[in-house]
Short mmCIF file of C-alpha atoms in Angstrom, two decimals:
data_model
loop_
_atom_site.label_atom_id
_atom_site.label_comp_id
_atom_site.label_asym_id
_atom_site.label_seq_id
_atom_site.Cartn_x
_atom_site.Cartn_y
_atom_site.Cartn_z
CA MET A 2 46.87 13.61 25.89
CA ILE A 3 46.61 13.36 22.10
CA ARG A 4 47.32 9.63 22.31
CA CYS A 5 44.51 9.25 24.84
CA LYS A 6 42.07 11.05 22.58
CA GLN A 7 43.04 8.84 19.66
CA ASN A 8 42.45 5.72 21.76
CA PHE A 9 39.08 7.08 22.85
CA VAL A 10 38.07 7.74 19.23
CA LEU A 11 39.13 4.23 18.20
CA LEU A 12 37.25 2.70 21.13
CA PHE A 13 34.13 4.72 20.31
CA ALA A 14 34.33 3.70 16.64
CA PHE A 15 34.71 0.03 17.60
CA LEU A 16 31.74 0.15 19.96
CA PHE A 17 29.72 2.01 17.33
CA MET A 18 30.39 -0.62 14.64
CA PHE A 19 29.93 -3.49 17.07
CA GLY A 20 26.63 -2.06 18.21
CA ILE A 21 25.46 -1.92 14.61
CA SER A 22 26.81 -5.39 13.83
CA ILE A 23 24.37 -7.05 16.22
CA VAL A 24 21.37 -5.17 14.82
CA LEU A 25 19.04 -6.97 12.43
CA ALA A 26 15.57 -5.83 11.45
CA SER A 27 12.53 -8.05 11.80
CA PRO A 28 10.84 -9.32 8.61
CA ILE A 29 7.54 -8.47 10.33
CA THR A 30 7.08 -4.88 9.25
CA TYR A 31 6.44 -1.96 11.58
CA TYR A 32 5.44 0.44 8.80
CA GLY A 33 2.53 0.74 6.39
CA PHE A 34 -0.92 -0.84 6.41
CA ASP A 35 0.14 -4.12 8.04
CA GLY A 36 2.79 -2.53 10.25
CA ASN A 37 2.98 -2.78 14.04
CA PRO A 38 4.85 0.13 15.72
CA LEU A 39 5.59 -2.00 18.79
CA LEU A 40 8.34 -3.62 16.71
CA LEU A 41 10.23 -0.33 16.69
CA ARG A 42 11.34 -1.26 20.19
CA GLU A 43 13.33 -4.12 18.67
CA ASP A 44 14.85 -2.41 15.62
CA GLY A 45 18.29 -2.69 17.22
CA THR A 46 18.61 0.83 18.58
CA GLY A 47 21.11 1.08 21.40
CA LEU A 48 20.81 4.84 21.90
CA LEU A 49 19.97 6.62 18.65
CA ARG A 50 18.95 5.48 15.17
CA PHE A 51 17.77 7.06 11.93
CA SER A 52 15.95 5.11 9.21
CA LEU A 53 14.69 5.78 5.71
CA ILE A 54 12.02 3.49 4.25
CA PHE A 55 10.55 3.29 0.76
CA ASP A 56 8.16 0.85 -0.90
CA ALA A 57 5.93 0.78 -3.96
CA GLY A 58 4.03 -1.86 -5.88
CA LEU A 59 1.31 -2.85 -8.30
CA PHE A 60 -1.33 -5.56 -7.83
CA GLN A 61 -3.73 -6.52 -10.63
CA ASN A 62 -5.91 -9.45 -11.71
CA LEU A 63 -6.41 -8.68 -15.42
CA LEU A 64 -3.22 -9.51 -17.35
CA THR A 65 -1.28 -12.75 -17.13
CA LEU A 66 2.47 -13.05 -17.58
CA SER A 67 1.98 -14.09 -21.20
CA ASN A 68 -0.29 -11.05 -21.73
CA LEU A 69 2.39 -8.75 -20.32
CA ASN A 70 5.02 -10.33 -22.55
CA ALA A 71 2.75 -9.79 -25.54
CA LEU A 72 2.35 -6.11 -24.64
CA LEU A 73 6.10 -5.63 -24.29
CA ASN A 74 6.69 -7.32 -27.65
CA GLU A 75 3.82 -5.42 -29.32
CA GLU A 76 1.97 -8.65 -30.02
CA VAL A 77 -1.74 -9.49 -29.83
CA VAL A 78 -2.96 -9.81 -26.24
CA LYS A 79 -5.21 -12.85 -25.89
CA ILE A 80 -7.54 -12.83 -22.88
CA ASN A 81 -9.93 -15.74 -22.36
CA LYS A 82 -12.26 -17.04 -19.70
CA GLU A 83 -9.62 -19.21 -18.03
CA THR A 84 -7.16 -16.35 -17.59
CA MET A 85 -9.93 -14.12 -16.27
CA SER A 86 -11.16 -16.46 -13.52
CA ALA A 87 -10.40 -14.06 -10.66
CA ALA A 88 -11.79 -11.02 -12.44
CA LEU A 89 -14.91 -12.93 -13.47
CA GLY A 90 -15.58 -13.87 -9.87
CA ASN A 91 -14.69 -10.58 -8.17
CA GLY A 92 -14.39 -7.92 -10.86
CA ILE A 93 -11.33 -6.37 -12.45
CA SER A 94 -9.13 -4.77 -9.78
CA LEU A 95 -5.99 -2.66 -9.71
CA THR A 96 -4.13 -1.61 -6.55
CA VAL A 97 -1.13 0.71 -6.29
CA PRO A 98 0.35 0.85 -2.76
CA VAL A 99 3.04 3.44 -2.10
CA GLY A 100 4.94 4.60 0.94
CA ALA A 101 7.99 6.45 2.17
CA ALA A 102 9.03 7.31 5.71
CA ILE A 103 11.88 8.66 7.78
CA TYR A 104 12.05 8.15 11.52
CA GLY A 105 14.39 8.42 14.45
CA ASN A 106 14.55 6.22 17.53
CA LEU A 107 15.89 7.50 20.85
CA ARG A 108 16.26 4.71 23.39
CA ILE A 109 16.87 5.36 27.07
CA SER A 110 16.72 2.21 29.18
CA GLN A 111 13.18 0.78 28.68
CA PHE A 112 11.86 3.92 26.97
CA ASN A 113 11.76 4.55 23.20
CA LEU A 114 10.75 7.82 21.60
CA VAL A 115 10.17 7.48 17.84
CA PRO A 116 9.36 10.66 15.86
CA TYR A 117 8.57 10.16 12.16
CA VAL A 118 7.29 11.67 8.93
CA ALA A 119 5.59 9.35 6.43
CA LEU A 120 3.81 9.24 3.11
CA GLU A 121 1.56 6.20 3.06
CA GLY A 122 -1.52 4.71 1.49
CA GLY A 123 -2.39 4.14 -2.13
CA LEU A 124 -5.11 3.88 -4.72
CA SER A 125 -7.24 0.99 -5.86
CA VAL A 126 -9.94 0.62 -8.51
CA ARG A 127 -12.39 -2.24 -8.87
CA LEU A 128 -14.84 -2.62 -11.74
CA PRO A 129 -18.10 -4.56 -11.42
CA LYS A 130 -17.85 -8.31 -12.06
CA GLU A 131 -20.77 -7.91 -14.47
CA LEU A 132 -18.47 -5.87 -16.72
CA SER A 133 -15.83 -8.61 -16.60
CA GLU A 134 -18.44 -11.21 -17.51
CA LEU A 135 -19.62 -9.11 -20.47
CA LEU A 136 -16.11 -8.63 -21.79
CA PHE A 137 -14.63 -12.07 -21.16
CA GLY A 138 -17.40 -14.46 -20.18
CA ASP A 139 -20.12 -16.30 -22.07
CA THR A 140 -22.58 -13.53 -22.86
CA LEU A 141 -25.93 -14.67 -24.26
CA VAL A 142 -28.17 -12.85 -26.70
CA GLU A 143 -31.43 -11.30 -25.53
CA THR A 144 -29.55 -9.99 -22.49
CA ASN A 145 -30.25 -6.66 -20.81
CA LEU A 146 -28.09 -5.39 -18.00
CA GLU A 147 -27.83 -2.11 -16.15
CA LYS A 148 -25.47 -1.93 -13.17
CA THR A 149 -24.15 0.94 -11.06
CA MET A 150 -21.27 0.50 -8.62
CA THR A 151 -20.55 3.34 -6.20
CA ASN A 152 -17.53 1.97 -4.30
CA SER A 153 -15.35 1.42 -7.35
CA SER A 154 -12.37 3.39 -6.05
CA ILE A 155 -10.56 3.53 -2.72
CA GLY A 156 -7.97 6.23 -2.12
CA ASP A 157 -6.24 6.84 1.21
CA LEU A 158 -2.96 8.55 0.39
CA LYS A 159 -1.88 10.73 3.31
CA LEU A 160 1.06 12.63 4.74
CA SER A 161 1.64 11.86 8.41
CA ALA A 162 3.89 13.19 11.15
CA GLY A 163 3.99 12.27 14.80
CA PHE A 164 5.66 10.08 17.36
CA ASN A 165 5.34 6.75 19.12
CA ALA A 166 6.36 6.45 22.76
CA ILE A 167 7.11 2.94 24.05
CA PHE A 168 7.72 2.26 27.73
CA GLU A 169 8.46 -1.37 28.56
CA ASN A 170 5.43 -3.21 27.09
CA PHE A 171 3.12 -0.24 26.48
CA LEU A 172 2.76 1.97 23.41
CA VAL A 173 1.11 5.37 22.98
CA GLY A 174 1.32 7.28 19.72
CA LEU A 175 0.04 10.58 18.35
CA ASN A 176 -0.16 11.14 14.60
CA PHE A 177 -1.11 14.25 12.65
CA PHE A 178 -2.29 13.41 9.13
CA VAL A 179 -3.08 15.45 6.04
CA PRO A 180 -5.19 13.80 3.31
CA LEU A 181 -3.52 14.06 -0.09
CA LEU A 182 -5.85 11.87 -2.16
CA TYR A 183 -8.99 10.38 -0.57
CA SER A 184 -11.95 8.88 -2.38
CA TYR A 185 -15.04 11.06 -2.49
CA SER A 186 -18.26 9.04 -2.58
CA GLU A 187 -20.16 11.84 -4.27
CA GLY A 188 -19.39 11.65 -7.95
CA THR A 189 -17.55 8.30 -7.85
CA TYR A 190 -19.29 5.49 -9.71
CA VAL A 191 -19.15 2.99 -12.55
CA LYS A 192 -22.22 2.49 -14.75
CA VAL A 193 -22.59 -0.41 -17.17
CA LYS A 194 -25.45 -0.72 -19.68
CA TYR A 195 -25.69 -3.66 -22.07
CA HIS A 196 -28.40 -4.73 -24.51
CA SER A 197 -28.43 -7.50 -27.11
CA SER A 198 -31.05 -9.05 -29.38
CA ALA A 199 -31.26 -11.85 -31.92
CA GLU A 200 -33.83 -10.23 -34.25
CA PRO A 201 -32.48 -7.91 -35.44
CA SER A 202 -28.97 -9.06 -34.52
CA SER A 203 -27.47 -6.26 -32.45
CA ALA A 204 -25.63 -5.45 -29.25
CA SER A 205 -24.63 -2.27 -27.46
CA LEU A 206 -22.38 -1.60 -24.47
CA GLU A 207 -22.05 1.66 -22.60
CA LEU A 208 -19.56 2.18 -19.80
CA SER A 209 -19.28 5.39 -17.78
CA THR A 210 -16.67 5.76 -15.06
CA ARG A 211 -16.30 8.75 -12.75
CA LEU A 212 -13.61 9.03 -10.09
CA SER A 213 -13.65 11.82 -7.51
CA TYR A 214 -10.94 12.52 -4.97
CA LEU A 215 -10.57 14.99 -2.13
CA SER A 216 -7.42 16.61 -0.81
CA ALA A 217 -6.32 19.15 1.79
CA ILE A 218 -4.00 20.57 -0.90
CA ASP A 219 -5.01 22.62 -3.94
CA LEU A 220 -3.90 20.02 -6.50
CA ARG A 221 -4.57 22.35 -9.42
CA ASN A 222 -2.05 24.96 -8.29
CA PHE A 223 0.27 23.01 -6.00
CA GLN A 224 3.28 23.44 -8.30
CA GLU A 225 3.01 27.24 -8.09
CA THR A 226 2.20 27.33 -4.36
CA PRO A 227 5.06 28.02 -1.92
CA ILE A 228 5.75 25.07 0.36
CA GLU A 229 4.92 27.07 3.49
CA ARG A 230 1.42 27.79 2.12
CA LEU A 231 0.81 24.38 0.59
CA ILE A 232 -0.42 22.68 3.75
CA ASN A 233 -2.62 24.35 6.34
CA LEU A 234 -1.95 22.58 9.63
CA ASN A 235 -5.34 23.71 10.90
CA ASN A 236 -6.84 21.21 8.45
CA ALA A 237 -4.74 18.30 9.73
CA GLY A 238 -6.39 15.43 11.57
CA LEU A 239 -5.17 13.78 14.76
CA ASN A 240 -4.94 10.01 15.33
CA LEU A 241 -4.19 8.00 18.45
CA THR A 242 -2.36 4.67 18.68
CA LEU A 243 -2.49 2.30 21.66
CA GLY A 244 -0.73 -1.01 22.08
CA TYR A 245 0.71 -3.66 24.35
CA GLY A 246 3.30 -6.30 23.57
CA THR A 247 6.42 -8.21 24.50
CA ASN A 248 9.33 -9.35 22.37
CA ARG A 249 7.23 -12.40 21.35
CA PHE A 250 3.72 -11.05 20.80
CA GLY A 251 1.91 -7.75 20.60
CA ILE A 252 -1.35 -6.09 19.63
CA VAL A 253 -1.95 -2.50 18.53
CA LEU A 254 -5.05 -0.45 17.78
CA LYS A 255 -3.96 2.36 15.49
CA ASP A 256 -5.37 5.23 13.44
CA LEU A 257 -8.08 6.05 15.99
CA THR A 258 -9.26 9.46 14.81
CA VAL A 259 -9.49 12.00 17.63
CA LYS A 260 -9.89 14.99 15.31
CA PRO A 261 -10.93 14.53 11.66
CA ALA A 262 -8.92 16.21 8.93
CA THR A 263 -10.54 18.74 6.61
CA ALA A 264 -10.28 18.48 2.82
CA GLY A 265 -11.35 21.56 0.90
CA TYR A 266 -10.17 20.68 -2.61
CA GLY A 267 -10.92 17.95 -5.09
CA PHE A 268 -11.14 16.87 -8.68
CA THR A 269 -13.22 14.53 -10.83
CA THR A 270 -12.20 12.62 -13.93
CA GLY A 271 -13.47 9.61 -15.84
CA VAL A 272 -13.88 7.67 -19.06
CA ASP A 273 -16.91 7.06 -21.29
CA VAL A 274 -16.92 4.08 -23.65
CA LYS A 275 -19.64 3.17 -26.15
CA PHE A 276 -19.66 0.18 -28.52
CA GLU A 277 -22.43 -0.91 -30.90
CA TYR A 278 -22.76 -3.92 -33.18
CA SER A 279 -25.43 -4.81 -35.72
CA ALA A 280 -25.80 -7.34 -38.52
CA THR A 281 -28.11 -7.37 -41.51
CA GLY A 282 -27.69 -10.48 -43.62
CA VAL A 283 -23.97 -10.72 -44.32
CA GLU A 284 -23.37 -7.05 -43.61
CA LEU A 285 -21.74 -6.28 -40.26
CA ASN A 286 -21.59 -2.83 -38.73
CA THR A 287 -19.58 -1.87 -35.65
CA THR A 288 -19.00 1.52 -34.11
CA GLY A 289 -17.04 2.50 -31.05
CA ASP A 290 -16.14 5.66 -29.20
CA THR A 291 -13.99 6.41 -26.16
CA ARG A 292 -13.91 9.76 -24.40
CA VAL A 293 -11.54 10.64 -21.56
CA ILE A 294 -12.87 13.29 -19.21
CA ASP A 295 -10.34 15.99 -18.41
CA PRO A 296 -9.93 16.58 -14.65
CA VAL A 297 -12.43 19.06 -13.26
CA PHE A 298 -11.12 20.76 -10.13
CA PHE A 299 -13.43 22.08 -7.45
CA GLN A 300 -13.47 23.48 -3.93
CA THR A 301 -15.74 22.51 -1.05
CA THR A 302 -16.62 24.15 2.23
CA GLY A 303 -14.58 21.42 3.89
CA VAL A 304 -15.24 17.69 4.10
CA ALA A 305 -14.32 15.92 7.35
CA ILE A 306 -12.09 12.89 6.77
CA SER A 307 -11.47 10.31 9.47
CA ASP A 308 -8.86 7.61 9.19
CA VAL A 309 -9.90 3.97 9.23
CA PRO A 310 -9.05 2.26 12.56
CA LYS A 311 -6.88 -0.84 12.23
CA LEU A 312 -6.10 -3.71 14.57
CA SER A 313 -2.63 -5.21 14.16
CA ALA A 314 -1.08 -8.18 15.96
CA TYR A 315 2.03 -10.37 15.73
CA TYR A 316 3.67 -13.41 17.26
CA LYS A 317 7.31 -14.29 16.64
CA GLU A 318 10.17 -16.49 17.77
CA ASP A 319 13.74 -15.20 17.44
CA GLY A 320 16.96 -17.18 17.23
CA PHE A 321 19.17 -18.78 14.61
CA PHE A 322 15.97 -19.98 12.96
CA SER A 323 13.36 -17.27 13.37
CA TRP A 324 9.72 -17.31 12.40
CA GLY A 325 6.56 -15.37 13.04
CA VAL A 326 3.03 -14.47 12.00
CA ASN A 327 1.26 -11.13 11.78
CA GLY A 328 -2.04 -9.73 10.64
CA THR A 329 -3.99 -6.50 10.28
CA LEU A 330 -7.73 -5.90 10.09
CA ALA A 331 -9.19 -2.53 9.11
CA LEU A 332 -12.76 -1.57 9.96
CA ASP A 333 -13.51 -0.90 6.28
CA GLY A 334 -13.00 -4.60 5.52
CA ARG A 335 -9.42 -4.57 4.26
CA TRP A 336 -7.13 -7.13 5.84
CA SER A 337 -3.77 -8.81 5.50
CA VAL A 338 -2.17 -11.84 7.13
CA GLY A 339 1.29 -13.31 6.74
CA THR A 340 3.88 -15.73 8.07
CA TYR A 341 7.64 -15.71 7.67
CA ALA A 342 10.75 -17.79 8.36
CA GLY A 343 14.39 -16.76 8.28
CA LEU A 344 17.95 -17.55 9.31
CA ASP A 345 20.01 -15.30 11.56
CA LEU A 346 23.56 -15.51 10.24
CA SER A 347 24.71 -12.44 12.16
CA ILE A 348 25.83 -10.28 9.24
CA ILE A 349 23.26 -11.65 6.79
CA LYS A 350 19.67 -12.60 7.50
CA PRO A 351 17.72 -14.07 4.58
CA TYR A 352 13.99 -14.68 4.98
CA TYR A 353 10.87 -15.73 3.12
CA LYS A 354 7.36 -14.45 3.80
CA LEU A 355 3.99 -15.67 2.53
CA SER A 356 1.06 -13.32 2.96
CA ILE A 357 -2.31 -12.32 1.61
CA GLN A 358 -2.61 -8.62 0.83
CA ASN A 359 -5.59 -6.86 -0.72
CA GLY A 360 -6.97 -10.24 -1.79
CA PHE A 361 -3.72 -11.24 -3.54
CA PHE A 362 -1.25 -13.92 -2.52
CA ALA A 363 2.20 -12.43 -1.95
CA HIS A 364 5.55 -14.23 -1.91
CA THR A 365 8.38 -12.14 -0.46
CA LEU A 366 12.11 -12.80 -0.53
CA GLY A 367 14.12 -10.50 1.70
CA LEU A 368 17.61 -9.95 2.97
CA ASP A 369 18.91 -7.98 5.95
CA LEU A 370 22.49 -6.88 5.41
CA ASN A 371 24.78 -5.63 8.17
CA LEU A 372 27.31 -3.39 6.46
CA MET A 373 28.89 -2.18 9.68
CA LEU A 374 28.34 1.55 9.20
CA PHE A 375 24.71 1.11 8.29
CA ILE A 376 22.03 -1.55 7.89
CA MET A 377 20.07 -2.29 4.76
CA ASN A 378 16.93 -4.36 4.31
CA LEU A 379 15.84 -5.20 0.78
CA SER A 380 12.83 -7.28 -0.19
CA PHE A 381 10.97 -8.10 -3.38
CA THR A 382 7.38 -9.32 -3.40
CA LEU A 383 5.67 -11.15 -6.23
CA THR A 384 1.88 -11.18 -6.07
CA ALA A 385 -0.68 -13.28 -7.92
CA ASP A 386 -4.36 -14.17 -7.75
CA SER A 387 -3.46 -17.77 -6.89
CA LEU A 388 -1.32 -19.32 -4.17
CA ILE A 389 1.04 -20.96 -6.65
CA PRO A 390 1.68 -18.69 -9.65
CA ALA A 391 0.96 -20.45 -12.94
CA GLU A 392 0.56 -19.64 -16.60
CA ASN A 393 -2.86 -18.09 -16.07
CA SER A 394 -1.93 -16.18 -12.90
CA THR A 395 -1.99 -12.38 -12.94
CA PRO A 396 1.32 -11.13 -11.55
CA GLY A 397 2.06 -8.01 -9.53
CA PHE A 398 5.01 -6.84 -7.52
CA LYS A 399 6.18 -4.78 -4.58
CA LEU A 400 9.68 -3.48 -3.82
CA SER A 401 10.70 -2.40 -0.31
CA MET A 402 13.92 -0.80 0.89
CA ASP A 403 15.01 0.16 4.41
CA PHE A 404 18.25 2.01 5.17
CA ALA A 405 19.32 2.75 8.72
CA ALA A 406 22.30 3.97 10.73
CA GLY A 407 22.72 4.30 14.45
CA PHE A 408 24.12 2.80 17.58
#
């Protein structure tokens, strides 16, 4: 009897490891802004799987690689018109995407049930192109400029929990979301005022930036608040996801808000900069002042926050040489599109992906590793404001990790 049990354990272990050994994740993501949850059906789950995902990055169009090296070496940072081509045309921008998720996948025949908890979204700031032109372009004397930009910041960091149910080619998902840091249009702006003259020779620049964010959590006291009181589920919103797809193509409409979330807390911060220049004969006078506004926390009666609906689609071909394309379009104008190619070497699957994310070109090198007891997907993305990174390109990066175990 004992011998029989030992054989059963060995057989189970062999089947477990064999089941994992034929599992390889798809380079087309199923998580985050450009993710498509239909791909969860093909994550290799035989019966049960658990996965942990993490990614973070930084995209910017201000500093080139040589500028960054100068900063690291405490040297003078030289920024000229050529290096600022993207910022001059579109305005200085900075984007910080971040995400983490844990999910399970229960597969029974043609049915998949995928519960999950996720932190996703990010922050981005864009300054008016007029400010970039004043700082780095060819500014003429006798110039007067006054510009106000109200959509200078986009924040959509949220905590989500829900499930996706996939039956054959159909997907239905429910998602509860709690806004952690969402842009608040009231009190968010960038103001630029510039004046110059030849007689007398003078110039002045004033820049005022205010950033306001809303949250369902009291950010001022969250460290002292017990976890069970930190989030009020009555303030959570409810999203719906619908999709249809096969193992070759699919389309999903996600983040359809059924019930808006309620954010009752917020804070405002900002920076004021003032610079003046004047010349009398050979005498030059310059003055400058920078003031950082300490965060001002406030409460509201409750602001309704709806998620932004997104349409995501993919097409792929699997095999020894695999390739595919995917794209996502959000109703607020954000979009991403990408294509990938890879080799399926059973235990190892290297791949390369070229995409456009948040207006930046992104080159991704990734590797799926089958380590028998668990699966690991690692990828590194290098972003730039040009298709082929060069000396004057502005680099960014993104690191993604996916760990999974199951059978």
